[in-house]
XYZ file of C-alpha atoms in Angstrom:
518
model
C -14.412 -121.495 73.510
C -13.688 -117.976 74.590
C -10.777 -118.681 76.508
C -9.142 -120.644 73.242
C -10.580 -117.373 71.266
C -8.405 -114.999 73.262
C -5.253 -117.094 72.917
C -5.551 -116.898 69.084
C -5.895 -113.585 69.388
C -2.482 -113.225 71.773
C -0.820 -115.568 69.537
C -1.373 -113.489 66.680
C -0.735 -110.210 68.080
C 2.660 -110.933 70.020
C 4.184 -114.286 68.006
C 5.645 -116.695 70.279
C 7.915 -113.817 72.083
C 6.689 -113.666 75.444
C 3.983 -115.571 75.184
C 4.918 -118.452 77.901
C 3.901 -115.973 80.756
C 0.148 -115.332 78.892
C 0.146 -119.288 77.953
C 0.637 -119.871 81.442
C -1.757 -117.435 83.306
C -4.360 -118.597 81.255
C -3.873 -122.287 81.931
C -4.073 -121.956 85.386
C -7.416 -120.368 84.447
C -8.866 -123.189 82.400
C -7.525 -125.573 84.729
C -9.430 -123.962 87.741
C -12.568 -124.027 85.796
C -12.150 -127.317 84.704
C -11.477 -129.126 88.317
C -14.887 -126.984 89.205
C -16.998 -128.521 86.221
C -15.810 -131.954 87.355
C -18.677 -134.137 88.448
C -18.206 -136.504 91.263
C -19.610 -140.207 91.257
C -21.145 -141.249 94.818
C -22.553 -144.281 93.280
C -21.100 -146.578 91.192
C -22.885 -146.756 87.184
C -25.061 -143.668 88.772
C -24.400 -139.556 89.289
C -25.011 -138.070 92.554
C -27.898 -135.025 91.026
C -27.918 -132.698 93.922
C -24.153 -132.573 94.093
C -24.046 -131.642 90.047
C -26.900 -129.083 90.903
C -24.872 -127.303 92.864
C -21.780 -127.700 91.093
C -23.399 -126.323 87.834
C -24.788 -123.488 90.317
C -21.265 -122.383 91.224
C -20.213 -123.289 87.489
C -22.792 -120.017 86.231
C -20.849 -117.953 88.811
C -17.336 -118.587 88.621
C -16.842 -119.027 84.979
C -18.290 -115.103 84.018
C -15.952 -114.277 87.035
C -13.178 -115.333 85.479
C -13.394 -114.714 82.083
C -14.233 -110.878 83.710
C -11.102 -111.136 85.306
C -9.220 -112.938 82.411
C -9.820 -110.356 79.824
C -9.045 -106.833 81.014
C -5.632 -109.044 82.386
C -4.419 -110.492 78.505
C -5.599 -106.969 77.416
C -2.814 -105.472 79.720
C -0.362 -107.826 78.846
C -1.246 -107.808 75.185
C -0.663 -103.915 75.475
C 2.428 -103.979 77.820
C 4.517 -106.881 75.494
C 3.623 -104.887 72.479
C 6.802 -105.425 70.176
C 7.102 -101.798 68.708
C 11.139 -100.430 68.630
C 11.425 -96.757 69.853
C 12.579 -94.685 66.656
C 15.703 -92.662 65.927
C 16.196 -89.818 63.516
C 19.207 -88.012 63.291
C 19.117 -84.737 60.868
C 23.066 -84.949 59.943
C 23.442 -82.791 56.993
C 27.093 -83.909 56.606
C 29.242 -86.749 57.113
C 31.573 -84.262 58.529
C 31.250 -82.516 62.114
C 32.931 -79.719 63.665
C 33.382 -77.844 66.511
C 30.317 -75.286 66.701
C 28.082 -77.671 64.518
C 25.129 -79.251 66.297
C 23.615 -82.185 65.788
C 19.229 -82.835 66.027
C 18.466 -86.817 67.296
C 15.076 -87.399 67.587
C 13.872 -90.261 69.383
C 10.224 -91.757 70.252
C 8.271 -94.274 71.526
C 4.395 -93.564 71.433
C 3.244 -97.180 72.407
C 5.186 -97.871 75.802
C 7.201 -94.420 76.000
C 10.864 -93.622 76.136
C 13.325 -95.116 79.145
C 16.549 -94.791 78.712
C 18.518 -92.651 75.902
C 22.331 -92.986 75.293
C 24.640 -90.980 72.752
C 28.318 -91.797 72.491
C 30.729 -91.658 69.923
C 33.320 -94.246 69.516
C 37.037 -93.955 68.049
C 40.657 -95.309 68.171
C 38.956 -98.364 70.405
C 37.800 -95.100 73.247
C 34.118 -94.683 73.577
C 33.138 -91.213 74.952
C 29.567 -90.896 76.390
C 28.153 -87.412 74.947
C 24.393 -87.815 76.159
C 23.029 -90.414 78.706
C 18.870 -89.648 80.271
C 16.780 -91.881 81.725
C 13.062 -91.298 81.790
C 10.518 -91.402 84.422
C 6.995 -93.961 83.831
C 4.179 -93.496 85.416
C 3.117 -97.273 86.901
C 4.393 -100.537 85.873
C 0.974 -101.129 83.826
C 0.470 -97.857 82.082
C 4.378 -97.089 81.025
C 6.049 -93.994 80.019
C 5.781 -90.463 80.613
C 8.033 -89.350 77.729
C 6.532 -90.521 74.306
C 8.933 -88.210 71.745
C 12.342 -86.003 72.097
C 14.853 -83.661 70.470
C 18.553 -83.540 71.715
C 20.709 -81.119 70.108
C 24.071 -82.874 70.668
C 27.576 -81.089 70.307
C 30.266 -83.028 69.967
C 32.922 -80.131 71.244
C 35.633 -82.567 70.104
C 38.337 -80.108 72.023
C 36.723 -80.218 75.235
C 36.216 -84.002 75.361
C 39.479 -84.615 73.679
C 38.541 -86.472 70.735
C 40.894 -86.163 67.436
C 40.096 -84.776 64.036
C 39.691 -88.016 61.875
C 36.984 -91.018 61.573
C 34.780 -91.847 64.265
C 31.545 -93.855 64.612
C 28.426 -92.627 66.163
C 26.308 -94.773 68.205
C 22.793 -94.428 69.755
C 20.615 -96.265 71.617
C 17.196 -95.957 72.964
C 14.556 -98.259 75.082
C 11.344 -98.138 75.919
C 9.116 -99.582 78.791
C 7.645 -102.241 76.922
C 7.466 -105.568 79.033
C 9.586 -107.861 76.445
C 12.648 -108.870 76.879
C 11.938 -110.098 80.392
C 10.734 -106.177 81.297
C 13.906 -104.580 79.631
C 11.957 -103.406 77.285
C 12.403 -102.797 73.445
C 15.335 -101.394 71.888
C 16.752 -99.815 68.707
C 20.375 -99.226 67.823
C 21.977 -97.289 65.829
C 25.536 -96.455 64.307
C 26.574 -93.955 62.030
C 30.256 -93.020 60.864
C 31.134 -89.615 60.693
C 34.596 -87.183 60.242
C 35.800 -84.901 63.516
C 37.110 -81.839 61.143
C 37.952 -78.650 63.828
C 40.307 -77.058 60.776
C 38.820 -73.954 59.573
C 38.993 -73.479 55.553
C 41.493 -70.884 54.798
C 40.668 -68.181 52.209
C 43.095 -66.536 49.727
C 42.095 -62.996 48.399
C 43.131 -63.609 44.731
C 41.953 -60.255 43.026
C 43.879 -57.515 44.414
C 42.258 -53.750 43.678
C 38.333 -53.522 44.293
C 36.755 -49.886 43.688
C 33.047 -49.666 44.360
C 30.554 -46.684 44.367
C 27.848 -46.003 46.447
C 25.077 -48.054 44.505
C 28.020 -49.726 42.741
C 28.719 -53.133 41.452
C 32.044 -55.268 42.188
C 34.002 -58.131 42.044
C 36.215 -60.869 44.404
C 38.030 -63.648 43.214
C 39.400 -65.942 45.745
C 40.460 -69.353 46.385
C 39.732 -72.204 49.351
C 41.657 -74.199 51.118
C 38.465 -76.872 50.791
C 35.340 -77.050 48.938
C 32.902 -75.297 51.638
C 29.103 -75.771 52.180
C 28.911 -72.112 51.899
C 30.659 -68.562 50.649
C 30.689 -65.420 49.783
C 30.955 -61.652 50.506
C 28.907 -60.437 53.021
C 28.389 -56.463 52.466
C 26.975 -55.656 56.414
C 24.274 -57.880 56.403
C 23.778 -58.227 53.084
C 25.208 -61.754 51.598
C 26.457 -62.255 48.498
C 27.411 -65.951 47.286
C 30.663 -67.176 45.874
C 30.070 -69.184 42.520
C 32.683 -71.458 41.485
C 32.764 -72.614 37.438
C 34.727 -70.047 35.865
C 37.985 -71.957 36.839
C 39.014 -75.739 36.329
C 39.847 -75.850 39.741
C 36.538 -75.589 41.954
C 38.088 -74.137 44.992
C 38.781 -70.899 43.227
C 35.667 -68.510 42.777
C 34.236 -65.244 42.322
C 31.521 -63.447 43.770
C 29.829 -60.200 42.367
C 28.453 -57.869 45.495
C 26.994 -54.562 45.709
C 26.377 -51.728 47.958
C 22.697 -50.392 47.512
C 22.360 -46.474 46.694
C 22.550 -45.754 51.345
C 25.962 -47.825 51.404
C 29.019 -45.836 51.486
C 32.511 -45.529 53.114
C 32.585 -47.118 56.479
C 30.423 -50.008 55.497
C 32.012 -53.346 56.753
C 33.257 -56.003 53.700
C 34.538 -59.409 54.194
C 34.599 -62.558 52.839
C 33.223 -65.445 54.638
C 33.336 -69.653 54.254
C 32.067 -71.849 56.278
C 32.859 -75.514 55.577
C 30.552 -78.725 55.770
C 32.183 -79.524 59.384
C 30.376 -75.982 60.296
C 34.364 -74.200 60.879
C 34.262 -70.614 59.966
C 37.105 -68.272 58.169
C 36.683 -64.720 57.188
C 38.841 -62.938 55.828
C 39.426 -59.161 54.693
C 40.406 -57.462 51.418
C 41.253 -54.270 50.192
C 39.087 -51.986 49.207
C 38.003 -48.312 48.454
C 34.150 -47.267 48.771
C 32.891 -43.852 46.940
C 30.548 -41.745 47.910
C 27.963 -41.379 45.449
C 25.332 -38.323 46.072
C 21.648 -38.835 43.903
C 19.886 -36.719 42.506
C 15.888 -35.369 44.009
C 13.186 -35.455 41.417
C 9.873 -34.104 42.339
C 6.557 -35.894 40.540
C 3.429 -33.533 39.973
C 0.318 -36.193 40.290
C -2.532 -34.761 39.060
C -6.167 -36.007 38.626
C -5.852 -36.866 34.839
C -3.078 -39.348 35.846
C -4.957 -41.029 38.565
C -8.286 -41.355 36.382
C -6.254 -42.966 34.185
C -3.960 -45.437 35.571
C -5.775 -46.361 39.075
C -8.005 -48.671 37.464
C -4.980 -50.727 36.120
C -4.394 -51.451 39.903
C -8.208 -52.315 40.683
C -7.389 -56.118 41.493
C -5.210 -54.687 44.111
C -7.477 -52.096 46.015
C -10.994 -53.554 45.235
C -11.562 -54.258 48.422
C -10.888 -50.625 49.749
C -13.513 -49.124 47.796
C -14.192 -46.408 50.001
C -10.799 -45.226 49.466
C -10.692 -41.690 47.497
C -8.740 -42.000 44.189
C -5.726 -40.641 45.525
C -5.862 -43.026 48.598
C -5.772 -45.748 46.247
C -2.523 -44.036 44.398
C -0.651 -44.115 47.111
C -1.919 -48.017 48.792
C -0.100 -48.645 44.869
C 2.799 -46.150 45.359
C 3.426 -47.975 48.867
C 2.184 -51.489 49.550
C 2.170 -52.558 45.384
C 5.368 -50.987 45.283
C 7.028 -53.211 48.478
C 5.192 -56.047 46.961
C 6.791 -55.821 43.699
C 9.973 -55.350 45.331
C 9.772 -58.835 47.096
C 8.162 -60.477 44.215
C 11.547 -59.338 41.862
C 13.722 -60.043 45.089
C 12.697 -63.489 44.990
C 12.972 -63.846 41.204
C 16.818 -63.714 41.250
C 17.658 -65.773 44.277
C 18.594 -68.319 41.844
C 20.777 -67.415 39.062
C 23.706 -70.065 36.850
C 27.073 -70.981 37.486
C 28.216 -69.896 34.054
C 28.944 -66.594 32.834
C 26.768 -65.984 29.792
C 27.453 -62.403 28.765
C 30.143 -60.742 27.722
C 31.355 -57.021 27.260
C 29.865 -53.961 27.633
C 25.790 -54.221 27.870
C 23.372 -52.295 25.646
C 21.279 -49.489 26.315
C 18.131 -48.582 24.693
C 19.309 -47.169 21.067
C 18.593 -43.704 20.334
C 16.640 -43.265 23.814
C 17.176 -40.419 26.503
C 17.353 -41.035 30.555
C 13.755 -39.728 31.790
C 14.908 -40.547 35.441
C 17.976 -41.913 36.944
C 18.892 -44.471 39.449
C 18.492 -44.137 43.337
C 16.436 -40.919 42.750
C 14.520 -39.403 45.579
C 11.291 -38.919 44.191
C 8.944 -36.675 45.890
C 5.420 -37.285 45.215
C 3.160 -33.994 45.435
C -0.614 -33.909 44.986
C -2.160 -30.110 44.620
C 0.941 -29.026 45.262
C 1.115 -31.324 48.449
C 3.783 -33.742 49.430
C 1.801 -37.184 50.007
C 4.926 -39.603 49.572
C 8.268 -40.249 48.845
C 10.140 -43.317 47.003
C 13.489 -44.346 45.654
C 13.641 -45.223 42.128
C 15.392 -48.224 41.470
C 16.536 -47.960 37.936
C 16.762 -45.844 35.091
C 14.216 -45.023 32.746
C 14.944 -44.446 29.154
C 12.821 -42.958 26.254
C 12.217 -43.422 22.466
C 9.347 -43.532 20.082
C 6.835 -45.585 21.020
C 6.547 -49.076 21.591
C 10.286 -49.189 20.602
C 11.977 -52.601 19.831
C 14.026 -53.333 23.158
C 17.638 -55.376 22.671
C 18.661 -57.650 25.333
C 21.326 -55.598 27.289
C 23.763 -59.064 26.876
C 23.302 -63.268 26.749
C 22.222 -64.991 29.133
C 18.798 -66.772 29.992
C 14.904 -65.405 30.910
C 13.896 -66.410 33.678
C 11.067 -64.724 34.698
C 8.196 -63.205 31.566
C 5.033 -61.750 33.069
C 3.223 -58.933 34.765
C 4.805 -57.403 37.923
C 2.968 -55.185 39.893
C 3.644 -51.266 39.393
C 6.618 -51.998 36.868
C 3.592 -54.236 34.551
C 4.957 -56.527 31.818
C 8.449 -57.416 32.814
C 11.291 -59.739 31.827
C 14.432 -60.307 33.566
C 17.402 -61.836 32.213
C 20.335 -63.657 34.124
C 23.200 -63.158 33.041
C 24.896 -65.843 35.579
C 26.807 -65.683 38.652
C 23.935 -63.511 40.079
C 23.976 -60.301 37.192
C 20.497 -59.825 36.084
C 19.038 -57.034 34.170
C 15.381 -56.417 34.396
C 13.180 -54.518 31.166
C 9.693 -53.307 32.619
C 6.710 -51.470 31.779
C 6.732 -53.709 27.925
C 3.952 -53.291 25.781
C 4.803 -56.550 24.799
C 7.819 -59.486 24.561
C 8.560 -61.996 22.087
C 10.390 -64.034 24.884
C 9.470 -66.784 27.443
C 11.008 -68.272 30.565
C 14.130 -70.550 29.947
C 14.358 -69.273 26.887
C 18.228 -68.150 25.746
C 18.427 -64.985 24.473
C 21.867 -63.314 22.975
C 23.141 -59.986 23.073
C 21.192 -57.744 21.053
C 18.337 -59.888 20.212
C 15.037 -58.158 20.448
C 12.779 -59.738 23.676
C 10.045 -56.856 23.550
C 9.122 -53.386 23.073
C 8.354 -50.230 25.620
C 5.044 -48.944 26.926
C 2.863 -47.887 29.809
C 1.952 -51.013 31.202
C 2.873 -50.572 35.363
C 2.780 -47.255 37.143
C 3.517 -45.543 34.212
C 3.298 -42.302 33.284
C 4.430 -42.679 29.585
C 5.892 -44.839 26.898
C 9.620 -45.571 28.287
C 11.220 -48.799 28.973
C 12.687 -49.346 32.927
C 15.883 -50.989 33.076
C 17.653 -52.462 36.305
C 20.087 -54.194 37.091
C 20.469 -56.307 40.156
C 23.774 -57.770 41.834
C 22.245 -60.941 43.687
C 19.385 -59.223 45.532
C 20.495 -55.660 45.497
C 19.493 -52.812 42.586
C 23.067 -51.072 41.108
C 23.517 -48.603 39.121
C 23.004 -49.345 35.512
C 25.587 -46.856 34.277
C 28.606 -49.013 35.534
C 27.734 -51.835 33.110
C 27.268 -49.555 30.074
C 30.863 -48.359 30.374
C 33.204 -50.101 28.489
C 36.744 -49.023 30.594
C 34.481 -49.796 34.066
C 34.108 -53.822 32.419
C 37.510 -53.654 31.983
C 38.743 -52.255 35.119
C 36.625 -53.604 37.513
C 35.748 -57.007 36.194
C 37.556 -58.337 32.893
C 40.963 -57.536 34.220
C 40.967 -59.138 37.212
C 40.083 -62.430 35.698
C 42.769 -62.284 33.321
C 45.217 -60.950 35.781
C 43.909 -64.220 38.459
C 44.160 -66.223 35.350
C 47.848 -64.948 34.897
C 49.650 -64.852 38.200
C 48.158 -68.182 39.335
C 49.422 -69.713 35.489
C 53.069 -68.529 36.633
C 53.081 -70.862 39.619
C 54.188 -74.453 38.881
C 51.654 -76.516 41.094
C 48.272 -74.284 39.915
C 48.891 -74.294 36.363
C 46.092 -76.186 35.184
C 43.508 -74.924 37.398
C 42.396 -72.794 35.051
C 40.544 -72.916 31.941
């Protein structure tokens, strides 16, 4: 009964694969016990007793003896014909491969472990081996070593000689599993890709770009291909291409900025890398100006702390040992930083469409208070305690004073941020937002479209603030410019109106691009 028991069980756990080898070990098993059961005659019509005595005798021995042997022997083979394929994962981002691009295979096995890997890549009828390993076991019963691994593969289609064009990659992986007459399990897998080693090429459409220190600017320019990625990179600082503004999608523009320590000698290019991982960069002309900011010095005085440190409790409850002015400056510093990434983050996203248009719109009948990329100094009893860069300008009028938006385009973030308090900020699309901060209160909400001029809130003191004004910033991707540039009228023209009507133009006049614009 046991012994028909465990062949159920093998028969339901392995199917019929393999199972003539279990079948067969355990017949010879039930046969052996069944020639010892046997009972001779001696007599005929009668049973010899004694000899059945002592076959029963060595009946209670030998049968517990072999089903102790049987079992732990159809576990092992039960374990070791286990049907399980080894798995494959391949992280290929593209269809199309290059020559620096890597690509992640993953393989694993975590019932009988990994044997034997093979990469190769097959095309024009040529197979070319790009990753063979075999892996140790550690005894015929127990398996594999290796139960999971991650090959970065690259192709390096020059070394190995293989042509730009269609290929078809193929891998294959076993493991030490006993089926398959001890060959073991095994998955396969094909994938067709593209061999691209052609790097995109970039054409500098826009011709003249003049930027201040803290400035704003723009670069059109057109790819050979549609890329993965583009842009202007300003040092480290990268600013992406946007594409939209043309019929033609390889043609795009890209607002950057250098931040109020940038100025001549700082290294601009543009860059593209396609979806085959090939890289182009590419220079342009262009004329940085130094920019010099102004030094402001802030008196804090106890009045001002009494009054506006408790605003900031949620932030420094925990320090409540610190004196009043310790607390100022954990705000002045850490709040501040924090704000800074939380805003940062905020405009990492931004539309594909240009919403505004024209000059943008200042506070009406409002005076600057403080200007943008001003070294403040910080003094406390007549002590310097700290030092900060504003990042904006702030701008005064009666109180609680209706604020317009500064041009179209969509909120996309309504809500309290750190020192700066209630704060909205606008984008205006291709990465141009304008931030309002230290509201009393907006009539606004995220998603929301708003149009030039419309009224989204009103000034106050909300924030580190040490009066009723209004903050205003603008930010280039994720980089604070000056604010002045984009309430000129002749600097829109100049520096970014013109030069899309002058692209529009010159590419127009050629035959073959005259409809890749709108």
């Amino acid at each position: 009964m046991l012994i028909n028991q465990i062949i159920a069980h093998i028969l339901k756990s392995q199917g019929t694969k393999n199972f003539a080898l279990i079948t067969a070990f355990l017949t010879v098993i039930v046969f052996f016990l069944n020639q010892e059961g046997r009972v001779l005659l001696v007599k005929k019509g009668h049973y010899n007793t004694l000899r059945t005595k002592e076959k029963k005798s060595k009946q209670r021995l030998i049968i517990p003896l072999c089903i102790i042997l049987a079992i732990p022997v159809a576990w092992i083979l039960i374990t070791r014909l286990e049907g399980g394929k080894p798995s494959i994962e391949i992280d290929l981002l593209s269809q199309t491969t290059g020559t620096s691009q890597e690509l992640s295979i993953s393989v694993g096995d975590m019932k009988s472990g990994l044997r034997r890997v093979w990469i190769g890549l097959l095309q024009n009828g040529m197979e070319t081996v790009l990753l063979e390993k075999d892996f140790p076991d550690k005894g015929l019963v127990v398996g594999g070593n290796k139960y999971e691994e991650t090959f970065n593969v690259k192709i390096d289609p020059d070394k190995r000689g293989i042509k730009d064009g269609k290929a078809i990659l193929r891998i294959v992986v076993c493991d030490f599993s006993w089926r398959h007459w001890f060959k073991g399990n095994r998955t396969y897998l094909e994938k067709n890709i593209i061999i691209d080693t052609k790097s995109p090429e970039i054409d500098i459409i826009s011709r003249f770009h003049n930027i201040n220190q803290g400035g704003a600017c723009l670069v059109i320019y057109k790819l050979s291909e549609q890329c993965s990625k583009s842009g202007v990179y300003v040092e480290e600082s990268f600013f992406p291409g946007h594409s939209g503004q043309f019929k033609n999608k390889n043609i795009l523009m890209a607002f950057f900025a250098l931040n109020y320590k940038q100025g001549p000698g700082t290294k601009i290019f543009v860059k593209a890398i396609d979806h085959a991982g090939n890289t182009s960069k590419a220079g342009f002309n262009y004329n940085l100006k130094r920019k010099i900011f102004k030094k402001d010095v802030i008196n804090i005085s106890d009045k001002f702390l009494n009054w506006k440190i408790p605003e900031f409790d949620i932030y420094t409850q925990q320090d409540s040992e610190l004196t009043t002015k310790d607390k100022f400056l954990k705000v002045n510093q850490d709040i501040r930083k924090q704000s800074y990434n939380k805003v940062i983050k905020l405009v990492e996203k931004t539309d594909e469409v240009l919403y505004w248009d024209g000059v943008f719109l200042r506070l009406p009948k409002s005076a600057n208070k403080a200007g943008f990329a001003d070294n403040r100094v910080y003094k406390y009893k007549n002590k310097i305690i700290d030092r900060q860069i504003h990042l904006g300008i702030d701008l005064a009028s009666i109180a609680q004073s209706p604020i317009p938006a500064a041009n179209s385009g969509k909120v996309v973030f309504a809500g309290p941020i750190g020192i700066y308090g209630k704060t909205l900020i606008i984008d205006h699309g291709f990465g141009l937002q304008s931030m309002y901060a230290h509201l009393s209160s907006y009539n606004v909400k995220e998603n929301q479209m708003v149009s030039k001029g419309e009224i989204i809130g009103c000034t106050g003191i909300t924030g580190l603030a040490g009066g009723d004004h209004l903050h205003y910033s603008i930010l280039i991707h994720n980089t604070f410019v000056n604010p002045i540039e984009w309430w000129d009228k002749a600097w829109i023209k100049n520096n970014i109106s013109s030069k899309i009507n002058k692209a529009e133009e010159d590419w127009k006049s050629s035959p073959r691009n005259d409809t890749e614009f709108h």
